[in-house]
Amino acid sequence: MSDAALPTVAEVRAAAEAVKAALDRHLAAVESRIGDEDPAVYAAFNELAAAAEEYDELLYDRYDEVTPFEIPTPETGARYTGPAEPAAFSVLIRRDYAVVEPARLIAQAERVAAHDRDAELIDDGGTGGALGVLFGEYEPDEIASRSKDFGLEEGDSTLWVAALEEVAEPGDWLGSPFGQTDPQDVLHRFDVSSVFDEDAEYFEDDADDADDADDADDSPAAPSGPIPA
């Protein structure tokens, strides 16, 4: 990133202050919550997550540093109780996509099948068969980076790093690959969701409205009386 594009020191400090304020609001919401699913706590949580993410990005862009903490999602609030020194670990990834252009998806699969005899477009050439061809040809990371080329739209995604006491024997978990992970064994979790972006935009819009109001207050008053010809 060029120096001209770097966030200013003031912007980083403002983001840090936003995190502090969001922490206070979150604590206040938790202390006064009503029930286990109080919407005020949920809203304060999302605000804190958005503020922390914004601060982390600005801190990295300006100083090449990161924060030492992560904001867990509500679904993964379980305290880690796994091994202190795991001998192995599993990486579990979920990425959601919407098929927004089925014709493009099928056309891409047909191109692959035309050059690869093993890539048979089954299921009457529909999107199900097309997905089988594409995931047989490309790595998941490449499909993620080229999702628009394949007529897909990325949704939420999550990556879990789960600790293991020992390396699993070959074939042990293939029958149920995602059913044996205890949330308390998850060392780290990394989530990507448009929810955080929408929250950030919401607060930016509020800030813009406030700035506009301040500008309006500082602007000279409109002339009164008839306007001369």
Coordinates of N, CA and C in Angstrom, one line a residue:
M1 N 0.8 -1.2 0.0 CA 0.0 0.0 0.0 C 0.9 1.2 0.0
S2 N 0.6 2.2 -0.9 CA 1.4 3.4 -0.9 C 1.1 4.3 0.3
D3 N 2.1 5.2 0.6 CA 1.9 6.1 1.7 C 0.7 7.0 1.6
A4 N 0.3 7.3 0.3 CA -0.9 8.2 0.1 C -2.1 7.4 0.5
A5 N -2.1 6.1 0.4 CA -3.4 5.3 0.7 C -3.4 4.9 2.2
L6 N -2.3 5.1 3.0 CA -2.3 4.7 4.3 C -3.3 5.4 5.2
P7 N -4.0 4.8 6.1 CA -4.8 5.5 7.0 C -4.0 6.4 7.9
T8 N -4.6 7.5 8.3 CA -3.9 8.5 9.2 C -3.8 8.0 10.6
V9 N -2.9 8.6 11.4 CA -2.8 8.3 12.8 C -4.1 8.6 13.5
A10 N -4.7 9.7 13.1 CA -6.0 10.0 13.7 C -7.1 9.0 13.4
E11 N -7.1 8.5 12.2 CA -8.1 7.4 11.8 C -7.9 6.2 12.7
V12 N -6.6 5.8 12.9 CA -6.4 4.6 13.7 C -6.8 4.8 15.2
R13 N -6.5 6.0 15.7 CA -6.9 6.4 17.0 C -8.4 6.4 17.2
A14 N -9.1 7.0 16.2 CA -10.5 7.0 16.2 C -11.1 5.6 16.2
A15 N -10.5 4.7 15.4 CA -11.0 3.3 15.4 C -10.8 2.7 16.8
A16 N -9.7 3.0 17.4 CA -9.4 2.4 18.7 C -10.4 2.9 19.8
E17 N -10.8 4.2 19.7 CA -11.8 4.8 20.6 C -13.1 4.1 20.3
A18 N -13.4 3.8 19.0 CA -14.7 3.2 18.7 C -14.8 1.8 19.3
V19 N -13.6 1.1 19.4 CA -13.6 -0.2 20.0 C -13.9 -0.1 21.5
K20 N -13.2 0.9 22.1 CA -13.4 1.1 23.6 C -14.9 1.4 23.9
A21 N -15.5 2.2 23.1 CA -16.9 2.6 23.3 C -17.8 1.4 23.1
A22 N -17.5 0.6 22.0 CA -18.3 -0.6 21.7 C -18.2 -1.6 22.9
L23 N -17.0 -1.7 23.5 CA -16.8 -2.6 24.6 C -17.7 -2.2 25.8
D24 N -17.7 -0.9 26.0 CA -18.5 -0.4 27.1 C -20.0 -0.7 26.9
R25 N -20.4 -0.4 25.7 CA -21.8 -0.7 25.3 C -22.2 -2.1 25.4
H26 N -21.2 -3.0 25.0 CA -21.5 -4.4 25.0 C -21.6 -4.9 26.5
L27 N -20.7 -4.4 27.3 CA -20.7 -4.8 28.8 C -22.0 -4.3 29.4
A28 N -22.4 -3.1 29.1 CA -23.7 -2.6 29.7 C -24.9 -3.4 29.2
A29 N -24.9 -3.8 27.9 CA -26.0 -4.6 27.4 C -26.0 -6.0 28.1
V30 N -24.8 -6.6 28.3 CA -24.8 -7.9 29.0 C -25.2 -7.7 30.5
E31 N -24.8 -6.7 31.1 CA -25.2 -6.5 32.5 C -26.7 -6.3 32.7
S32 N -27.3 -5.7 31.7 CA -28.8 -5.4 31.9 C -29.6 -6.3 31.0
R33 N -29.1 -7.4 30.5 CA -29.8 -8.2 29.5 C -31.0 -8.9 30.1
I34 N -32.0 -9.2 29.2 CA -33.2 -9.8 29.6 C -33.3 -11.1 28.9
G35 N -33.0 -12.2 29.6 CA -33.1 -13.5 28.9 C -31.8 -13.9 28.2
D36 N -31.7 -15.1 27.7 CA -30.5 -15.6 27.0 C -30.3 -15.1 25.6
E37 N -31.4 -14.6 25.0 CA -31.3 -14.1 23.6 C -31.8 -12.7 23.5
D38 N -31.3 -11.8 24.4 CA -31.7 -10.4 24.4 C -31.1 -9.8 23.1
P39 N -32.0 -9.2 22.3 CA -31.6 -8.6 21.1 C -30.6 -7.4 21.3
A40 N -30.7 -6.8 22.4 CA -29.8 -5.7 22.7 C -28.3 -6.2 22.8
V41 N -28.2 -7.4 23.4 CA -26.8 -8.0 23.6 C -26.3 -8.4 22.2
Y42 N -27.2 -8.9 21.4 CA -26.8 -9.4 20.0 C -26.4 -8.2 19.2
A43 N -27.1 -7.1 19.3 CA -26.8 -5.9 18.5 C -25.5 -5.3 19.0
A44 N -25.3 -5.3 20.3 CA -24.0 -4.8 20.9 C -22.8 -5.6 20.5
F45 N -23.1 -6.9 20.4 CA -22.0 -7.9 20.0 C -21.6 -7.6 18.6
N46 N -22.6 -7.4 17.6 CA -22.3 -7.2 16.2 C -21.5 -5.8 16.1
E47 N -21.9 -4.8 16.9 CA -21.3 -3.5 16.8 C -19.8 -3.7 17.3
L48 N -19.6 -4.4 18.3 CA -18.2 -4.6 18.8 C -17.4 -5.4 17.8
A49 N -18.0 -6.4 17.2 CA -17.2 -7.2 16.2 C -16.8 -6.3 15.0
A50 N -17.8 -5.4 14.5 CA -17.5 -4.6 13.4 C -16.4 -3.5 13.8
A51 N -16.5 -3.0 15.0 CA -15.5 -2.0 15.4 C -14.1 -2.6 15.5
A52 N -14.1 -3.8 16.1 CA -12.8 -4.5 16.2 C -12.2 -4.8 14.9
E53 N -13.0 -5.3 14.0 CA -12.5 -5.6 12.6 C -11.9 -4.4 11.9
E54 N -12.7 -3.3 12.0 CA -12.2 -2.0 11.4 C -10.9 -1.5 12.0
Y55 N -10.8 -1.6 13.4 CA -9.5 -1.2 14.0 C -8.4 -2.1 13.6
D56 N -8.6 -3.4 13.6 CA -7.6 -4.4 13.2 C -7.1 -4.1 11.8
E57 N -8.0 -3.8 10.9 CA -7.5 -3.5 9.5 C -6.7 -2.2 9.4
L58 N -7.2 -1.1 10.1 CA -6.5 0.1 10.0 C -5.1 0.0 10.7
L59 N -5.1 -0.7 11.8 CA -3.8 -0.9 12.6 C -2.8 -1.6 11.7
Y60 N -3.3 -2.7 11.0 CA -2.4 -3.4 10.1 C -1.9 -2.6 8.9
D61 N -2.8 -1.8 8.3 CA -2.5 -1.0 7.2 C -1.5 0.1 7.6
R62 N -1.6 0.7 8.7 CA -0.8 1.8 9.1 C 0.5 1.3 9.7
Y63 N 0.5 0.3 10.6 CA 1.6 -0.1 11.4 C 2.1 -1.5 11.2
D64 N 1.4 -2.2 10.3 CA 1.8 -3.6 10.0 C 1.7 -4.4 11.3
E65 N 0.7 -4.1 12.2 CA 0.5 -4.9 13.4 C -1.0 -5.3 13.5
V66 N -1.2 -6.4 14.3 CA -2.6 -6.9 14.5 C -2.9 -6.9 15.9
T67 N -4.2 -7.1 16.2 CA -4.6 -7.2 17.6 C -4.4 -8.6 18.1
P68 N -4.3 -8.7 19.4 CA -4.0 -10.1 20.0 C -5.3 -10.8 20.4
F69 N -6.4 -10.4 19.9 CA -7.7 -11.0 20.3 C -8.6 -11.2 19.1
E70 N -9.5 -12.1 19.3 CA -10.6 -12.4 18.3 C -11.9 -12.2 19.0
I71 N -12.9 -11.7 18.2 CA -14.3 -11.7 18.8 C -15.0 -12.9 18.3
P72 N -15.3 -13.9 19.2 CA -16.0 -15.1 18.7 C -17.5 -14.8 18.3
T73 N -18.0 -15.6 17.5 CA -19.4 -15.5 17.1 C -20.3 -16.0 18.2
P74 N -21.6 -15.6 18.3 CA -22.4 -16.1 19.4 C -22.5 -17.7 19.4
E75 N -22.4 -18.3 18.2 CA -22.6 -19.8 18.2 C -21.4 -20.5 18.8
T76 N -20.2 -19.8 18.9 CA -19.0 -20.5 19.3 C -18.5 -19.8 20.6
G77 N -19.3 -19.6 21.5 CA -18.9 -18.9 22.8 C -18.3 -19.9 23.8
A78 N -18.3 -21.2 23.5 CA -17.8 -22.2 24.4 C -16.3 -21.9 24.7
R79 N -15.9 -22.0 26.0 CA -14.5 -21.8 26.4 C -13.7 -23.0 25.9
Y80 N -12.5 -22.8 25.4 CA -11.6 -23.9 24.9 C -11.2 -24.7 26.1
T81 N -11.4 -26.0 26.0 CA -11.0 -27.0 27.0 C -10.2 -28.1 26.5
G82 N -9.7 -28.0 25.2 CA -8.9 -29.0 24.6 C -7.5 -29.1 25.2
P83 N -6.7 -29.9 24.5 CA -5.3 -30.1 25.0 C -4.5 -28.8 24.9
A84 N -3.6 -28.5 26.0 CA -2.8 -27.3 26.0 C -1.7 -27.4 24.9
E85 N -1.3 -28.6 24.6 CA -0.2 -28.8 23.6 C -0.8 -29.8 22.6
P86 N -1.6 -29.5 21.7 CA -2.2 -30.5 20.8 C -1.1 -31.1 19.9
A87 N -1.3 -32.4 19.7 CA -0.3 -33.2 18.9 C -0.7 -33.1 17.4
A88 N -1.9 -32.7 17.2 CA -2.4 -32.6 15.8 C -3.6 -31.7 15.8
F89 N -4.0 -31.3 14.6 CA -5.2 -30.5 14.5 C -5.9 -30.7 13.2
S90 N -7.2 -30.3 13.2 CA -8.0 -30.4 12.0 C -8.4 -29.0 11.5
V91 N -8.5 -28.8 10.2 CA -8.9 -27.5 9.7 C -10.3 -27.8 9.0
L92 N -11.3 -27.2 9.5 CA -12.7 -27.4 8.9 C -13.1 -26.1 8.3
I93 N -13.5 -26.2 7.0 CA -13.9 -25.0 6.3 C -15.3 -25.2 5.7
R94 N -16.1 -24.1 5.9 CA -17.4 -24.1 5.2 C -17.5 -22.8 4.5
R95 N -17.9 -22.9 3.2 CA -18.1 -21.7 2.3 C -19.4 -21.9 1.6
D96 N -20.3 -20.9 1.8 CA -21.6 -20.9 1.1 C -21.5 -20.1 -0.2
Y97 N -22.2 -20.6 -1.2 CA -22.3 -19.9 -2.5 C -23.8 -19.9 -2.9
A98 N -24.2 -18.9 -3.6 CA -25.5 -18.8 -4.3 C -25.2 -19.0 -5.8
V99 N -25.9 -19.9 -6.5 CA -25.8 -20.1 -7.9 C -26.6 -19.0 -8.6
V100 N -26.0 -17.9 -9.0 CA -26.7 -16.7 -9.5 C -26.8 -16.7 -11.0
E101 N -25.9 -17.5 -11.7 CA -25.9 -17.6 -13.1 C -25.7 -19.1 -13.5
P102 N -26.8 -19.9 -13.4 CA -26.7 -21.3 -13.8 C -26.1 -21.6 -15.1
A103 N -26.5 -20.8 -16.1 CA -26.0 -21.0 -17.5 C -24.5 -20.9 -17.5
R104 N -23.9 -19.9 -16.8 CA -22.5 -19.7 -16.8 C -21.8 -20.9 -16.1
L105 N -22.4 -21.3 -15.0 CA -21.8 -22.5 -14.3 C -21.8 -23.7 -15.2
I106 N -22.9 -24.0 -15.9 CA -22.9 -25.2 -16.7 C -22.0 -25.0 -17.9
A107 N -21.9 -23.8 -18.5 CA -21.0 -23.6 -19.6 C -19.5 -23.8 -19.2
Q108 N -19.1 -23.4 -18.0 CA -17.8 -23.6 -17.6 C -17.5 -25.1 -17.4
A109 N -18.5 -25.8 -16.8 CA -18.3 -27.3 -16.7 C -18.2 -28.0 -18.0
E110 N -19.0 -27.5 -19.0 CA -19.0 -28.1 -20.3 C -17.6 -27.9 -21.0
R111 N -17.0 -26.8 -20.8 CA -15.6 -26.6 -21.3 C -14.6 -27.5 -20.7
V112 N -14.8 -27.7 -19.4 CA -13.8 -28.7 -18.7 C -14.1 -30.1 -19.3
A113 N -15.3 -30.5 -19.4 CA -15.7 -31.9 -19.8 C -15.2 -32.1 -21.3
A114 N -15.2 -31.0 -22.1 CA -14.8 -31.2 -23.5 C -13.4 -31.5 -23.6
H115 N -12.5 -31.1 -22.6 CA -11.1 -31.4 -22.7 C -10.6 -32.4 -21.7
D116 N -11.5 -33.0 -21.0 CA -11.1 -34.0 -20.0 C -12.1 -35.2 -20.0
R117 N -11.7 -36.3 -20.5 CA -12.6 -37.4 -20.6 C -13.1 -37.9 -19.3
D118 N -12.3 -37.7 -18.2 CA -12.8 -38.2 -16.9 C -13.8 -37.3 -16.3
A119 N -13.9 -36.0 -16.8 CA -14.8 -35.1 -16.2 C -16.2 -35.2 -17.0
E120 N -17.0 -36.2 -16.5 CA -18.3 -36.4 -17.2 C -19.4 -35.6 -16.5
L121 N -20.1 -34.8 -17.4 CA -21.1 -33.9 -16.9 C -22.4 -34.8 -16.8
I122 N -22.7 -35.2 -15.5 CA -23.8 -36.1 -15.3 C -25.0 -35.3 -14.8
D123 N -26.0 -35.9 -14.3 CA -27.2 -35.3 -13.9 C -27.9 -34.4 -14.9
D124 N -27.9 -34.9 -16.1 CA -28.6 -34.2 -17.2 C -28.0 -32.8 -17.5
G125 N -26.7 -32.7 -17.2 CA -26.1 -31.4 -17.5 C -26.5 -30.3 -16.6
G126 N -27.2 -30.5 -15.5 CA -27.7 -29.4 -14.6 C -26.6 -28.9 -13.7
T127 N -27.0 -28.0 -12.8 CA -26.0 -27.4 -11.9 C -25.4 -28.4 -11.0
G128 N -26.1 -29.4 -10.6 CA -25.5 -30.4 -9.7 C -24.4 -31.1 -10.4
G129 N -24.6 -31.6 -11.6 CA -23.5 -32.2 -12.4 C -22.4 -31.2 -12.7
A130 N -22.7 -30.0 -12.9 CA -21.6 -29.0 -13.2 C -20.7 -28.8 -12.0
L131 N -21.3 -28.7 -10.8 CA -20.5 -28.6 -9.6 C -19.6 -29.7 -9.4
G132 N -20.1 -31.0 -9.7 CA -19.2 -32.1 -9.6 C -18.0 -32.0 -10.5
V133 N -18.2 -31.5 -11.7 CA -17.1 -31.4 -12.7 C -16.1 -30.3 -12.2
L134 N -16.6 -29.2 -11.8 CA -15.7 -28.1 -11.4 C -14.9 -28.4 -10.2
F135 N -15.6 -29.0 -9.2 CA -14.8 -29.3 -8.0 C -13.9 -30.5 -8.2
G136 N -14.1 -31.3 -9.2 CA -13.2 -32.3 -9.6 C -12.0 -31.8 -10.3
E137 N -12.1 -30.6 -11.0 CA -11.1 -30.0 -11.8 C -10.3 -29.0 -11.0
Y138 N -10.9 -28.2 -10.2 CA -10.3 -27.0 -9.5 C -10.2 -27.2 -8.0
E139 N -9.2 -26.7 -7.4 CA -9.1 -26.7 -5.9 C -10.2 -25.7 -5.4
P140 N -10.7 -26.0 -4.2 CA -11.7 -25.1 -3.6 C -11.3 -23.6 -3.5
D141 N -10.0 -23.4 -3.2 CA -9.5 -22.0 -3.1 C -9.6 -21.3 -4.5
E142 N -9.3 -22.0 -5.6 CA -9.4 -21.4 -6.9 C -10.9 -21.1 -7.2
I143 N -11.8 -22.0 -6.9 CA -13.2 -21.7 -7.1 C -13.6 -20.5 -6.3
A144 N -13.1 -20.4 -5.1 CA -13.4 -19.2 -4.2 C -12.9 -17.9 -4.9
S145 N -11.7 -17.9 -5.4 CA -11.1 -16.7 -6.0 C -11.8 -16.4 -7.3
R146 N -12.3 -17.4 -8.0 CA -12.9 -17.2 -9.3 C -14.4 -17.4 -9.3
S147 N -15.1 -17.2 -8.2 CA -16.5 -17.6 -8.0 C -17.3 -16.9 -9.1
K148 N -17.1 -15.6 -9.4 CA -17.9 -14.9 -10.4 C -17.7 -15.5 -11.8
D149 N -16.5 -16.0 -12.1 CA -16.3 -16.6 -13.4 C -17.2 -17.9 -13.5
F150 N -17.6 -18.5 -12.4 CA -18.4 -19.7 -12.4 C -19.9 -19.4 -12.2
G151 N -20.2 -18.1 -12.2 CA -21.6 -17.8 -12.0 C -22.1 -18.0 -10.5
L152 N -21.2 -17.9 -9.6 CA -21.5 -18.0 -8.2 C -21.3 -16.7 -7.4
E153 N -22.0 -16.6 -6.3 CA -21.9 -15.5 -5.5 C -21.5 -16.0 -4.1
E154 N -20.4 -15.5 -3.5 CA -20.0 -15.9 -2.2 C -20.9 -15.4 -1.1
G155 N -21.2 -16.4 -0.2 CA -21.9 -16.0 1.0 C -21.0 -16.1 2.3
D156 N -21.6 -16.4 3.4 CA -20.8 -16.5 4.6 C -19.8 -17.7 4.5
S157 N -18.7 -17.5 5.3 CA -17.7 -18.6 5.3 C -17.1 -18.7 6.7
T158 N -16.6 -19.8 7.1 CA -16.0 -20.0 8.4 C -14.9 -21.0 8.3
L159 N -13.8 -20.8 9.1 CA -12.7 -21.8 9.1 C -12.4 -22.1 10.6
W160 N -12.4 -23.3 10.9 CA -12.2 -23.8 12.3 C -10.8 -24.5 12.4
V161 N -10.0 -24.2 13.4 CA -8.8 -24.9 13.7 C -9.1 -25.7 15.0
A162 N -9.3 -27.0 14.9 CA -9.7 -27.8 16.0 C -8.5 -28.7 16.5
A163 N -8.3 -28.7 17.8 CA -7.1 -29.4 18.3 C -7.5 -30.9 18.5
L164 N -6.5 -31.7 18.3 CA -6.6 -33.2 18.4 C -5.6 -33.7 19.4
E165 N -6.0 -34.7 20.2 CA -5.0 -35.3 21.1 C -4.0 -36.1 20.3
E166 N -4.4 -36.7 19.2 CA -3.4 -37.5 18.4 C -3.9 -37.6 17.0
V167 N -3.0 -37.9 16.1 CA -3.4 -38.0 14.7 C -4.4 -39.1 14.5
A168 N -5.5 -38.8 13.7 CA -6.5 -39.8 13.5 C -5.9 -40.9 12.5
E169 N -6.4 -42.1 12.7 CA -6.0 -43.2 11.8 C -6.7 -43.0 10.5
P170 N -6.0 -43.5 9.4 CA -6.7 -43.3 8.1 C -8.0 -43.9 8.0
G171 N -9.0 -43.1 7.5 CA -10.3 -43.6 7.4 C -11.2 -43.5 8.6
D172 N -10.6 -43.1 9.7 CA -11.4 -43.1 11.0 C -12.7 -42.2 10.9
W173 N -12.5 -41.0 10.4 CA -13.6 -40.0 10.4 C -14.3 -39.8 9.1
L174 N -14.0 -40.6 8.1 CA -14.5 -40.3 6.8 C -16.0 -40.5 6.7
G175 N -16.6 -41.4 7.6 CA -18.0 -41.6 7.6 C -18.8 -40.4 8.1
S176 N -18.2 -39.6 9.0 CA -18.9 -38.4 9.5 C -17.8 -37.3 9.7
P177 N -17.3 -36.7 8.7 CA -16.2 -35.8 8.8 C -16.4 -34.6 9.6
F178 N -17.6 -34.1 9.7 CA -17.9 -32.9 10.5 C -18.7 -33.1 11.7
G179 N -18.9 -34.3 12.1 CA -19.8 -34.6 13.2 C -19.0 -34.9 14.5
Q180 N -17.7 -34.9 14.5 CA -16.9 -35.3 15.6 C -16.2 -34.1 16.3
T181 N -16.5 -32.9 15.9 CA -15.8 -31.7 16.4 C -16.5 -31.1 17.5
D182 N -16.0 -31.0 18.7 CA -16.6 -30.4 19.8 C -16.2 -28.9 19.8
P183 N -17.1 -28.0 19.9 CA -16.8 -26.6 19.9 C -15.8 -26.2 20.9
Q184 N -15.7 -27.0 22.0 CA -14.7 -26.7 23.0 C -13.3 -27.1 22.6
D185 N -13.1 -27.8 21.5 CA -11.8 -28.2 21.0 C -11.3 -27.2 19.9
V186 N -12.1 -26.2 19.6 CA -11.8 -25.2 18.5 C -10.8 -24.2 19.1
L187 N -9.6 -24.3 18.6 CA -8.5 -23.3 19.0 C -8.8 -21.9 18.5
H188 N -9.1 -21.9 17.2 CA -9.3 -20.6 16.5 C -10.4 -20.7 15.5
R189 N -11.1 -19.6 15.3 CA -12.2 -19.6 14.3 C -12.2 -18.3 13.6
F190 N -12.3 -18.4 12.3 CA -12.2 -17.2 11.4 C -13.5 -17.1 10.6
D191 N -14.3 -16.1 10.8 CA -15.6 -15.9 10.1 C -15.5 -14.8 9.1
V192 N -16.2 -15.0 8.0 CA -16.4 -13.9 7.0 C -17.9 -13.8 6.7
S193 N -18.5 -12.6 6.9 CA -19.9 -12.5 6.7 C -20.2 -11.0 6.3
S194 N -21.2 -10.9 5.4 CA -21.6 -9.6 5.0 C -22.3 -8.8 6.2
V195 N -22.7 -9.5 7.2 CA -23.3 -8.9 8.4 C -22.3 -7.8 9.0
F196 N -21.0 -8.2 9.1 CA -20.1 -7.2 9.6 C -19.9 -6.0 8.7
D197 N -19.9 -6.2 7.4 CA -19.8 -5.1 6.4 C -21.0 -4.2 6.5
E198 N -22.2 -4.8 6.7 CA -23.4 -4.0 6.8 C -23.5 -3.2 8.0
D199 N -23.0 -3.8 9.1 CA -22.9 -3.1 10.4 C -22.0 -1.9 10.3
A200 N -20.8 -2.1 9.6 CA -19.8 -1.0 9.5 C -20.4 0.1 8.6
E201 N -21.1 -0.3 7.5 CA -21.8 0.7 6.7 C -22.8 1.5 7.4
Y202 N -23.5 0.8 8.3 CA -24.6 1.5 9.1 C -24.0 2.6 10.0
F203 N -22.8 2.3 10.6 CA -22.2 3.2 11.5 C -21.6 4.4 10.7
E204 N -21.0 4.0 9.5 CA -20.5 5.0 8.6 C -21.5 6.0 8.2
D205 N -22.7 5.5 7.8 CA -23.8 6.3 7.4 C -24.2 7.3 8.5
D206 N -24.2 6.8 9.8 CA -24.6 7.6 10.9 C -23.6 8.7 11.0
A207 N -22.3 8.4 10.9 CA -21.2 9.3 11.0 C -21.3 10.4 9.9
D208 N -21.6 9.9 8.7 CA -21.8 10.9 7.6 C -22.9 11.8 7.8
D209 N -24.0 11.3 8.4 CA -25.2 12.1 8.7 C -24.8 13.2 9.7
A210 N -24.0 12.8 10.7 CA -23.6 13.7 11.8 C -22.7 14.8 11.2
D211 N -21.8 14.4 10.3 CA -20.9 15.3 9.7 C -21.7 16.3 8.8
D212 N -22.7 15.8 8.1 CA -23.5 16.7 7.3 C -24.2 17.7 8.2
A213 N -24.7 17.2 9.3 CA -25.4 18.1 10.2 C -24.5 19.2 10.8
D214 N -23.2 18.8 11.1 CA -22.3 19.8 11.6 C -22.0 20.8 10.5
D215 N -21.8 20.3 9.3 CA -21.5 21.2 8.2 C -22.6 22.2 8.0
A216 N -23.8 21.7 8.1 CA -25.0 22.6 8.0 C -25.0 23.7 9.0
D217 N -24.6 23.3 10.2 CA -24.6 24.3 11.3 C -23.6 25.3 11.1
D218 N -22.4 25.0 10.5 CA -21.4 25.9 10.3 C -21.5 26.7 9.1
S219 N -22.5 26.4 8.2 CA -22.6 27.1 6.9 C -23.3 28.4 7.2
P220 N -23.0 29.5 6.3 CA -23.6 30.8 6.5 C -25.1 30.7 6.3
A221 N -25.8 31.6 7.0 CA -27.3 31.6 6.9 C -27.7 32.1 5.6
A222 N -28.8 31.5 5.1 CA -29.4 31.9 3.8 C -29.9 33.3 3.9
P223 N -29.7 34.1 2.8 CA -30.2 35.5 2.9 C -31.7 35.6 3.0
S224 N -32.2 36.6 3.8 CA -33.6 36.7 3.9 C -34.1 37.9 3.1
G225 N -35.3 38.0 2.8 CA -35.9 39.1 2.0 C -35.8 38.8 0.5
P226 N -36.3 39.7 -0.3 CA -36.3 39.4 -1.7 C -34.9 39.4 -2.3
I227 N -34.8 38.5 -3.3 CA -33.5 38.3 -4.0 C -33.5 39.3 -5.1
P228 N -32.4 40.2 -5.2 CA -32.3 41.2 -6.3 C -32.2 40.6 -7.6
A229 N -32.9 41.2 -8.6 CA -32.8 40.7 -10.0 C -31.5 40.9 -10.6

